[in-house]
Coordinates of C-alpha atoms and ligand atoms in Angstrom, one line a residue:
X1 CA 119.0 116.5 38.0
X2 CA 123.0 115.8 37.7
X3 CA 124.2 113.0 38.8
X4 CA 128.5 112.5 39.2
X5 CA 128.0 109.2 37.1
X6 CA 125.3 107.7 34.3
X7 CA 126.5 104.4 35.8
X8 CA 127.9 103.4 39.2
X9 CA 129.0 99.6 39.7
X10 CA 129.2 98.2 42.6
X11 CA 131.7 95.3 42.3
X12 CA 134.1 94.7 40.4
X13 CA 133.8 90.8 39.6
X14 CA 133.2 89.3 36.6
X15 CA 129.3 90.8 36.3
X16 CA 130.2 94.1 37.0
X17 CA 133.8 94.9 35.0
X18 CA 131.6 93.8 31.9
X19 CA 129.0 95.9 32.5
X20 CA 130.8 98.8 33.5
X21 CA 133.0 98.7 30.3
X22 CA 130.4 98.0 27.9
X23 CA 128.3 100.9 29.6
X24 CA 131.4 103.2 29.2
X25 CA 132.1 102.4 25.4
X26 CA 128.7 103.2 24.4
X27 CA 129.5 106.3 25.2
X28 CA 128.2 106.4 29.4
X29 CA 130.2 108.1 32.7
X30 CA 131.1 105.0 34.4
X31 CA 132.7 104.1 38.2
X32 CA 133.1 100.9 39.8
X33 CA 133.5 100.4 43.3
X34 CA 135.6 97.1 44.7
X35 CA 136.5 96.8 48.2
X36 CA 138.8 94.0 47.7
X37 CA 140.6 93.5 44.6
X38 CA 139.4 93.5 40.5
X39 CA 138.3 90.2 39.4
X40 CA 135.9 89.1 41.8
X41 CA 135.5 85.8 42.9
X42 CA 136.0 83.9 39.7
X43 CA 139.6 85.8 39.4
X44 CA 140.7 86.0 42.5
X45 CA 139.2 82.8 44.7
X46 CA 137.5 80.9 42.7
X47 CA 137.0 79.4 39.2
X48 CA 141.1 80.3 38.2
X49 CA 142.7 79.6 40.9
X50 CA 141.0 76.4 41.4
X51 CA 141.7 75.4 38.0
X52 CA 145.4 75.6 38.6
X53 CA 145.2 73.8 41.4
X54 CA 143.4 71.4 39.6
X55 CA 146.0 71.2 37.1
X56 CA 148.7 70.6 40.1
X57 CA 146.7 67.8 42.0
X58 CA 146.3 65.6 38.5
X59 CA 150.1 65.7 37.9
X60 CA 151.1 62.4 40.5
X61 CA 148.3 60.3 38.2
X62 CA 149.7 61.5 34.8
X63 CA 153.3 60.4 36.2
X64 CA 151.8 57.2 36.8
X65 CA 150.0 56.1 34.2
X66 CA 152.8 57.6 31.5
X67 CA 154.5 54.6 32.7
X68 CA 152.1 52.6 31.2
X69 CA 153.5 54.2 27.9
X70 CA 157.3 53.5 28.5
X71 CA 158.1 56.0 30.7
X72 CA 160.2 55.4 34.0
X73 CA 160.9 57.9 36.8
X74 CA 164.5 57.2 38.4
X75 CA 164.0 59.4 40.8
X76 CA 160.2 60.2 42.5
X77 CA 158.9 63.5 41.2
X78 CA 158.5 65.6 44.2
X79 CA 155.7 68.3 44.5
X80 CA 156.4 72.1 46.3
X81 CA 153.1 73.5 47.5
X82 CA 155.0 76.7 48.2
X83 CA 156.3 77.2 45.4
X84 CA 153.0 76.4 43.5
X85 CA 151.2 78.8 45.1
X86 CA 153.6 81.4 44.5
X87 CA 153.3 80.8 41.3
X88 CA 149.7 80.9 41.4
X89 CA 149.3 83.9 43.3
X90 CA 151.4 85.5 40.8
X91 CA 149.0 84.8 37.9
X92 CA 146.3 85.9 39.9
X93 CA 148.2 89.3 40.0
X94 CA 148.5 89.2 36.8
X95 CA 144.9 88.7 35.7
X96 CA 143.7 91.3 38.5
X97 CA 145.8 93.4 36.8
X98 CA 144.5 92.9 33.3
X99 CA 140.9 93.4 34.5
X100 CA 141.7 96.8 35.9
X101 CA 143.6 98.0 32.6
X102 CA 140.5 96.8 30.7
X103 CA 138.4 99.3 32.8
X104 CA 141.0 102.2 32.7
X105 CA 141.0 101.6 29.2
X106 CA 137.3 102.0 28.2
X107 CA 137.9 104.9 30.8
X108 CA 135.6 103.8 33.6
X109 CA 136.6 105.2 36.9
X110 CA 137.7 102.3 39.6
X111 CA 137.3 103.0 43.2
X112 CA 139.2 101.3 45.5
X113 CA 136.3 101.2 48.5
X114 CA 133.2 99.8 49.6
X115 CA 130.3 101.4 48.0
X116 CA 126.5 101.5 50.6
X117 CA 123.7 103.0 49.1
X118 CA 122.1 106.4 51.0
X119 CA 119.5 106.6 48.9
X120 CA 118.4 105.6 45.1
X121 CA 120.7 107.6 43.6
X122 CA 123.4 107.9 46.0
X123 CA 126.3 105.6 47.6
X124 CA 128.6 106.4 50.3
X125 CA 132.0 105.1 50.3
X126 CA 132.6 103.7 53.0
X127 CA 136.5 104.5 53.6
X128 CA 136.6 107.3 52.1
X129 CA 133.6 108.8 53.6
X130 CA 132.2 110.5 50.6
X131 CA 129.5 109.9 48.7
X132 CA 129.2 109.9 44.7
X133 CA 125.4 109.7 42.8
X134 CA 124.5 108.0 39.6
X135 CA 121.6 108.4 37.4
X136 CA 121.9 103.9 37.3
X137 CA 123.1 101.6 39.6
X138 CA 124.4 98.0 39.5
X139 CA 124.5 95.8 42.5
X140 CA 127.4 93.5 41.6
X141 CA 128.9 92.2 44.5
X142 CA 128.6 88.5 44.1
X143 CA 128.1 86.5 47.2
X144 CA 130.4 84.9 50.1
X145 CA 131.1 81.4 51.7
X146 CA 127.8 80.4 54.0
X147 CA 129.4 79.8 57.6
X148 CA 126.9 78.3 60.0
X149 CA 128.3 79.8 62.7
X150 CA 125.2 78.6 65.3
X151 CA 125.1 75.3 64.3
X152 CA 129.1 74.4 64.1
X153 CA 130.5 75.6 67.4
X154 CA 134.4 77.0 67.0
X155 CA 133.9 77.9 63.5
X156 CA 136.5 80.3 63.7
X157 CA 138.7 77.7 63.0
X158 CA 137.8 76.9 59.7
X159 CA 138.7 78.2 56.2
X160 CA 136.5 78.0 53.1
X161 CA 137.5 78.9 50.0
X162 CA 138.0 82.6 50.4
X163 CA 141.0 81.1 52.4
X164 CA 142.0 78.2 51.1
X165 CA 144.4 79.3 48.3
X166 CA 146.4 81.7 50.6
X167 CA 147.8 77.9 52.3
X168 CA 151.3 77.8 52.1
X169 CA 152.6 75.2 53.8
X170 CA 150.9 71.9 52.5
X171 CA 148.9 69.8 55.4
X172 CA 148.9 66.6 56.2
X173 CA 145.1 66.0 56.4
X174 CA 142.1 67.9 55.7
X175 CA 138.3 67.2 56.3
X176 CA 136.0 69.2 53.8
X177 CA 132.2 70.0 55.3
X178 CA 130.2 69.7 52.2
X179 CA 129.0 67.9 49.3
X180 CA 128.4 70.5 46.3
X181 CA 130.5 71.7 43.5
X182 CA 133.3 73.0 45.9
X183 CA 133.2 70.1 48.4
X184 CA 133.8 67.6 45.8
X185 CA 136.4 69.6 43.7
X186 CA 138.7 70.2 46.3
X187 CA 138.6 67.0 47.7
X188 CA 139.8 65.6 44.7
X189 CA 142.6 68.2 44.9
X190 CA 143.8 67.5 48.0
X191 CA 143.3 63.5 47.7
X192 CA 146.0 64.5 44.0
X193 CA 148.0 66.6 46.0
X194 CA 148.5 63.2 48.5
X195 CA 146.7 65.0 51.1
X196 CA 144.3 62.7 53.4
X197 CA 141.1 63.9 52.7
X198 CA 137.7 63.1 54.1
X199 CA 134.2 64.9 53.2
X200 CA 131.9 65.1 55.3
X201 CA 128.3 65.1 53.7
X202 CA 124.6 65.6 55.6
X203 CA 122.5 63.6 52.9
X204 CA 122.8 60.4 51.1
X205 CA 124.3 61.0 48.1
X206 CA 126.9 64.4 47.3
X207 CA 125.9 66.7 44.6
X208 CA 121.9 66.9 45.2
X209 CA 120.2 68.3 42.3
X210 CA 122.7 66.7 40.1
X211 CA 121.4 63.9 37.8
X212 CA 121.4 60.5 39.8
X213 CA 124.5 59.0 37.0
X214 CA 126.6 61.5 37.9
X215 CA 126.2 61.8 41.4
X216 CA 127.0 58.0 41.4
X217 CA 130.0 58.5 39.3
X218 CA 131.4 61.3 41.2
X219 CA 130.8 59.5 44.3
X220 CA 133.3 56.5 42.9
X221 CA 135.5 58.6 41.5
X222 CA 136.0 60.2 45.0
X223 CA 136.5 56.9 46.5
X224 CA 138.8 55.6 43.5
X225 CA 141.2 59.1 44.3
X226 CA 141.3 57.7 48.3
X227 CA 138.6 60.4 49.9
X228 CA 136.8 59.1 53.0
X229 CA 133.6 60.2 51.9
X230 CA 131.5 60.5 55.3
X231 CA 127.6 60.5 54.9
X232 CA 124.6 61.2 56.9
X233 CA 126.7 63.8 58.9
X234 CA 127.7 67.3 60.2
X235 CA 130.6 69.1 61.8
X236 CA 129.3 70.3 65.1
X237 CA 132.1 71.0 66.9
X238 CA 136.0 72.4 65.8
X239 CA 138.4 72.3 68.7
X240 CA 141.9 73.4 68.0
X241 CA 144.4 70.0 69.3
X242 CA 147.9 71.7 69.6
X243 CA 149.3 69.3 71.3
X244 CA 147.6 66.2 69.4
X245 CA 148.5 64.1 66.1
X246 CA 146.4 67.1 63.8
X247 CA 145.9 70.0 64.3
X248 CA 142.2 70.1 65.1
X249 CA 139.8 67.6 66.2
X250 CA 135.8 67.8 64.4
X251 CA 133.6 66.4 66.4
X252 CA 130.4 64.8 64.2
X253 CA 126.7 64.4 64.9
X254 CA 127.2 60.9 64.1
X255 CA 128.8 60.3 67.2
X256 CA 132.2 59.7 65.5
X257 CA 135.3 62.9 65.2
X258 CA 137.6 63.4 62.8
X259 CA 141.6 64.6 63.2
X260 CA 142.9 67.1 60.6
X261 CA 145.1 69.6 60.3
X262 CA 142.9 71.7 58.0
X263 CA 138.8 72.1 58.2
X264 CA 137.1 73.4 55.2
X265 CA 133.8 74.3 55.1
X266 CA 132.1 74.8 51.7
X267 CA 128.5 74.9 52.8
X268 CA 127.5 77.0 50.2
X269 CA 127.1 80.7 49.0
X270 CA 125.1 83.3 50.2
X271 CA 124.2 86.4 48.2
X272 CA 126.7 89.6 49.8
X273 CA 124.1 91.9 50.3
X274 CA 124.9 92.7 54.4
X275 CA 125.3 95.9 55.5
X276 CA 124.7 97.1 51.6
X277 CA 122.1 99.5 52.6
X278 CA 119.6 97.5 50.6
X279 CA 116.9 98.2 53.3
X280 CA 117.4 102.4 53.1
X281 CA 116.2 102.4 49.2
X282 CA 113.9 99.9 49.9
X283 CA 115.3 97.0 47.4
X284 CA 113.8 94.2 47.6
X285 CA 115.8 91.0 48.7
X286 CA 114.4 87.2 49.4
X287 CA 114.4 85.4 52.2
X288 CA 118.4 84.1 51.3
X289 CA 119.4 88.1 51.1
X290 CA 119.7 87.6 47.3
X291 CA 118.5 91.2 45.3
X292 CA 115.1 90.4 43.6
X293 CA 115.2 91.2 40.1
X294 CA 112.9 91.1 36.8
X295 CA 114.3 89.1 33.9
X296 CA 116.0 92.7 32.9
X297 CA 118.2 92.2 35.9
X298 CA 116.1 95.3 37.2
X299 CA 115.2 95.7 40.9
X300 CA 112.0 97.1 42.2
X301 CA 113.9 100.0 42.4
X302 CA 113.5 102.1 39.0
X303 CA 117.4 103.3 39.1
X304 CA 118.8 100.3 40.8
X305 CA 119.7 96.8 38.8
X306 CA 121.8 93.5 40.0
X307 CA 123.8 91.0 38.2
X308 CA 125.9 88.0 38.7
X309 CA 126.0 85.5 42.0
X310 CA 123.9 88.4 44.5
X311 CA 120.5 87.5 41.9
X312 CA 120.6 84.1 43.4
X313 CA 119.8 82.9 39.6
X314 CA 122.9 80.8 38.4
X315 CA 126.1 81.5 40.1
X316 CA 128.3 80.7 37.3
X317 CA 131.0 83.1 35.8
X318 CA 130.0 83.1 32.6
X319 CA 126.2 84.0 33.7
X320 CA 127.0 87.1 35.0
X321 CA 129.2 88.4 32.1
X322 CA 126.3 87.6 30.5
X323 CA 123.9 89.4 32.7
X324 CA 126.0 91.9 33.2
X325 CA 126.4 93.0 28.8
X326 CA 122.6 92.5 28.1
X327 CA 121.9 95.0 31.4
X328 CA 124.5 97.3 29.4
X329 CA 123.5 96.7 25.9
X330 CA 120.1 97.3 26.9
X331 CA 120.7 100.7 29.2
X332 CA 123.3 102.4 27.1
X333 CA 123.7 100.3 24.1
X334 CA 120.9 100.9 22.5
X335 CA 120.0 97.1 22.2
X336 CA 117.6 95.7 24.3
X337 CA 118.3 92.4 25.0
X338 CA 118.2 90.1 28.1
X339 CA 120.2 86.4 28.9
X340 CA 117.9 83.3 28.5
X341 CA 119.3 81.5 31.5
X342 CA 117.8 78.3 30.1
X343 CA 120.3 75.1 29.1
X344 CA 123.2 76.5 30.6
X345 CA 126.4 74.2 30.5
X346 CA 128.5 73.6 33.5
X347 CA 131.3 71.5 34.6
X348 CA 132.6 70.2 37.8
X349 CA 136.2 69.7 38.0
X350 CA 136.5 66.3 39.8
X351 CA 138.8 63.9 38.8
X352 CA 137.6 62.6 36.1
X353 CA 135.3 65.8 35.9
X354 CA 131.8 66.2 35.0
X355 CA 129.8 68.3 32.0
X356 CA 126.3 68.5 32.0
X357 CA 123.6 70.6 30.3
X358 CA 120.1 70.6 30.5
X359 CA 117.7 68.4 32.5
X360 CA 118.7 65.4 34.9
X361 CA 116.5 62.2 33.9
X362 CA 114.8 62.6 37.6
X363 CA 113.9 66.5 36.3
X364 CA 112.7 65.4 33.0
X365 CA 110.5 62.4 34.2
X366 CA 108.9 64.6 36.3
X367 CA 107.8 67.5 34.5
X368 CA 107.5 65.2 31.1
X369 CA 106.6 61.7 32.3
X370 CA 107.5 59.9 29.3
X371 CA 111.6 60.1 28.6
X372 CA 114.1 58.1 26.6
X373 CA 117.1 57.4 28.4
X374 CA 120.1 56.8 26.4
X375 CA 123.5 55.6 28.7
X376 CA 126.9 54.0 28.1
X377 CA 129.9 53.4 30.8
X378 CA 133.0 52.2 29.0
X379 CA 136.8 52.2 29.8
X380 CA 137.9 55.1 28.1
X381 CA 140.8 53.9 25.0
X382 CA 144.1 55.5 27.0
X383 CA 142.9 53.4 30.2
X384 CA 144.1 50.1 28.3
X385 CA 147.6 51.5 28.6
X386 CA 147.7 53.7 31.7
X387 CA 145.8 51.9 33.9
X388 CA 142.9 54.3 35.2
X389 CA 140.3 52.9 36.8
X390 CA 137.5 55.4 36.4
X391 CA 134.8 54.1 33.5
X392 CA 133.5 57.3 31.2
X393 CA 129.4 57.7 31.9
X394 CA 127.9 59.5 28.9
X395 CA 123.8 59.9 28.9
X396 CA 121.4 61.4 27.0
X397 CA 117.6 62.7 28.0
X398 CA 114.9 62.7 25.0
X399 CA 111.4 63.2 25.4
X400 CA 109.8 60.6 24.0
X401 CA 107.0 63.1 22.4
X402 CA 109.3 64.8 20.0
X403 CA 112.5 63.1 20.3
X404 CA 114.3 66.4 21.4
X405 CA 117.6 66.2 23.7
X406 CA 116.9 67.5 27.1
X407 CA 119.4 66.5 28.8
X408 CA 123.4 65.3 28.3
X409 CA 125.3 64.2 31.4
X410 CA 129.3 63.4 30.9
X411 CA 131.4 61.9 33.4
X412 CA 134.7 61.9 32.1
X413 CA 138.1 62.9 30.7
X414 CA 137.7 66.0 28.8
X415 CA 133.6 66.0 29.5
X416 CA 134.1 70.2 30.5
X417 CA 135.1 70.4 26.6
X418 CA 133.0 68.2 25.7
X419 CA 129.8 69.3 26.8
X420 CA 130.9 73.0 26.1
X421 CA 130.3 72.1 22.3
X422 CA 127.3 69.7 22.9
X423 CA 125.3 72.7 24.8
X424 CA 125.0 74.5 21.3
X425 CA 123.3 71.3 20.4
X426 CA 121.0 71.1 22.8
X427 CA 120.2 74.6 23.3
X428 CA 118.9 74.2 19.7
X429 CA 116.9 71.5 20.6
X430 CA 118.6 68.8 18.6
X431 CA 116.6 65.6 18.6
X432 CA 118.2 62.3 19.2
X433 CA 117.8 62.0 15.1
X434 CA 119.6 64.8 14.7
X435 CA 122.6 63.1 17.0
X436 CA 122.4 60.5 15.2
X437 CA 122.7 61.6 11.8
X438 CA 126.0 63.1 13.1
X439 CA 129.1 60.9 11.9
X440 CA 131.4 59.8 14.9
X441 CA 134.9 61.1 15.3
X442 CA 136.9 58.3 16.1
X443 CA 139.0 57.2 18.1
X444 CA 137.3 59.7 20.5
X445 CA 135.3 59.6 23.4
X446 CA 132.9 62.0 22.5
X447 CA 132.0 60.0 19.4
X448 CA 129.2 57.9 21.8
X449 CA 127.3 60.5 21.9
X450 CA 126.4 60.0 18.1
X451 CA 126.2 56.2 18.5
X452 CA 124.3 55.5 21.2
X453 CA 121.2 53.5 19.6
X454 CA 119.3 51.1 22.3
X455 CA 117.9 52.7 25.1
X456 CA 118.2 51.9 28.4
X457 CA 115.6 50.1 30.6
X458 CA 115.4 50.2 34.1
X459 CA 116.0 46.8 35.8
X460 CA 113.3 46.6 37.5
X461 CA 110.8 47.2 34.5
Ligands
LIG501 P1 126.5 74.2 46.7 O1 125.3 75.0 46.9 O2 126.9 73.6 45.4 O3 126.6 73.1 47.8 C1 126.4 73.3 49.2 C2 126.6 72.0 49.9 O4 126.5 72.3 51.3 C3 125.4 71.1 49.7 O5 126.0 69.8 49.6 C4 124.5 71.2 50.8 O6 123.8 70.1 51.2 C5 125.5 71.5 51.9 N1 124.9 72.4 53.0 C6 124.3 73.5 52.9 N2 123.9 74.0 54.1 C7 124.4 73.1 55.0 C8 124.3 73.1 56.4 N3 123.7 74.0 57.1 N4 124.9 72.0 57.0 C9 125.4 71.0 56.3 N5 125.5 71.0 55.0 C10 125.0 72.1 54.3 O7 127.7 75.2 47.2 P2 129.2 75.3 47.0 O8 129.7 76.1 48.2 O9 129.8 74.0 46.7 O10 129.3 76.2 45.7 C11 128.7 77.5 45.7 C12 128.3 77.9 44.3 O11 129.5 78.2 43.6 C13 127.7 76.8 43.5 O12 126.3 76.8 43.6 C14 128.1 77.1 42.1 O13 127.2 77.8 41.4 C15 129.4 77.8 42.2 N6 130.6 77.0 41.9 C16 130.7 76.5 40.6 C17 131.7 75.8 40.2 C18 131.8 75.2 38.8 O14 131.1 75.7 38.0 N7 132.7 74.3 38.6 C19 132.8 75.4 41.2 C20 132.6 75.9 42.5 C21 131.5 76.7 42.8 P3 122.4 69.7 50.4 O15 122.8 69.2 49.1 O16 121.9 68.6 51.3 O17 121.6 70.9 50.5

């Protein structure tokens, strides 16, 4: 049998343009289908803008503590939202463009449609109305913002971060339902951007999953940058207030409502497998919708495979480039390989941001019992002068059998940077000996790591 491609990708985020263009340099017919734009969520809203934005909400706190170091403003910096996100969206052009070139470059056909399967070997697209077949296929099409449309009533009224970067006009106020990696993130960059900012949380404590430090850190932090951090709650009603003080008023579980002229929701992801024709092939998908796959990234389907945020394994960026070249290296390439999603660093970009790797101590007590616990909070050096508040947490995990680094948890300035270049330690299963031999860098922050020596005992023991 013929097919029209050796490879059709369906998505073109950051799982699937590696894929494809790997595929079609070893040599493979390659298409990719994108129904939106090329990029994917990372590109287009998510990781990169939201790193600009980060950029943008920390400038008011650099202008005030450079005066700490001499300097003086005569006249008050002002800040254009407009004009930022022009700017913005421009670079997000620009990037989206650069992705697509890559693909026409290694000659991979791009489709501007939304691909459905018909049957194993088949898609239809959608817009189009044809259909093309493949001998392989890769489900690449991430996953989108979780909207709890039967529990929230007037949910319409909300944006979540599919939305939230196309906001022109600066507001006043905004309430953020939420309290995982995108709750906390743009709450700090509103809170910079001198927005009044409140997040409202269902548990105890944000960030669940999260080693206990940090979530305690981040949790101060929020409060040090002015967020009303709201616990024990949910939005349960969004009704639009024309004619009042905000634009909307959220009406709580709690009892109590919050004004704002902006209601975020970042509940969450969900794998975007709706309406993908999953069920005609007969792929299976969990109870989430996310596409079930062997550690291969292959489905239960022999010609069908899945990469990237749609698994429902880690839904970072760099994950699915990485799923997405071993599935390529291994289908085309010639080199069988598959991603060890094991020890994976990540960063959250709060204000001072977090970088962890590995296991949280509440992780590593349970499955190991006996842990070391290694922990300093100091005022980082430039504090003395500019005046910041925030206190740097640094902790490391041992097991206490053979002494190797589980875990490292950074609250801090630079810890994204930081942690990128301590996850090659501890993916090699460094021992706490081995940090130790290591001769500090100083003045640095970082250099604690290496000079950490008493370990730390609960109070109550
Ligand atoms: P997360 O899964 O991180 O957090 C979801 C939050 O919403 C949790 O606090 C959760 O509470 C809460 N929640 C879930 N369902 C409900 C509900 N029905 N009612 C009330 N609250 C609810 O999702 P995000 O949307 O923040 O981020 C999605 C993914 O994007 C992340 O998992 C991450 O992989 C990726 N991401 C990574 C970033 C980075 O690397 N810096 C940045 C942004 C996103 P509870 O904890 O109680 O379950």
């Amino acid at each position: 049998m013929t097919y029209d491609y050796d490879l059709f990708v369906i998505g073109a985020g950051s799982g699937g343009v590696r894929a494809a263009r790997i595929a079609a340099q070893s040599g493979a017919k390659v298409a990719v289908a994108e129904e939106f734009r090329t990029g994917g969520t990372c590109v287009i809203r998510g990781c990169v803008p939201k790193k600009f934005m980060v950029y943008a909400s920390e400038y008011k706190t650099h202008f005030k503590e450079a005066e700490g170091f001499g300097f003086s403003f005569p006249k008050q910096p002002t800040y254009d939202h407009t004009r930022f996100i022009a700017s913005l969206a421009a670079e997000v052009d620009r990037l989206s463009g650069i992705y697509r070139r890559n693909l026409n470059n290694a000659g991979v056909d791009v489709i501007d449609d939304r691909a459905v399967f018909e049957d194993a070997h088949t898609l239809r697209l959608v817009n189009s109305d044809k259909t093309v077949t493949a001998e392989k296929i890769l489900i690449a099409v991430g996953g989108e913002p979780f909207i709890p449309s039967d529990t929230i009533e007037g949910c319409e009224h909300a944006i979540t971060s599919n939305e939230i970067f196309d906001i022109e006009d600066l507001p006043r106020s905004i309430t953020i339902g939420g309290g995982g990696y995108i709750a906390v993130e743009f709450a700090h960059i509103f809170a910079g951007l001198g927005v009044e900012t409140s997040l409202v949380y269902r548990g105890d404590l944000i960030l669940r999953g999260f080693d206990d430090d940090i979530r305690e850190a981040v949790r101060s932090g929020l409060l040090e940058s002015g967020v009303r951090v709201i616990t024990h709650a949910n939005y349960t009603k969004i009704n639009e207030t024309p004619e009042g003080p905000c634009k909307f008023h959220v009406e709580l579980d709690n009892g109590h409502a919050i004004n704002a002229d902006v209601v975020m929701l970042a509940l969450g992801r969900i794998p975007y497998t709706a309406n993908l024709g999953c069920d005609k092939v007969g792929i299976k998908l969990d109870k989430r919708g996310a596409v079930v796959v062997d550690e291969w990234s292959k489905t239960n389907v022999d010609s069908v495979w899945a990469v990237g945020d749609v698994t429902d394994r880690v839904a970072l960026t760099p994950v699915a480039i990485r799923e997405g070249h071993c599935f390529a290296d291994t289908e085309f390439g010639g080199k069988p390989h598959h991603f060890d999603h094991d020890k994976i660093a990540s960063a959250i970009f709060t204000q001072p941001p977090v970088g962890t790797v590995g296991m949280s101590e509440h992780d590593a007590r349970a499955k190991y019992g006996d842990v070391d616990i290694y922990k300093a909070r100091f005022k980082p050096m430039k504090s003395a002068l500019s005046g910041d508040p925030n206190r740097v947490l640094m902790k490391l995990i041992v097991r206490q059998s053979d002494q190797v680094v589980l875990g490292c948890h950074i609250v801090g300035p630079d810890a994204p940077e930081i942690i990128q270049a301590v996850g090659i330690a501890v993916k090699m299963n460094a021992t706490k000996q081995d940090f130790d031999n290591t001769c500090a860098l100083h003045p640095s922050l970082a250099e604690e790591l290496v000079t950490m020596r008493d370990k730390w005992v609960p109070p109550e023991l």
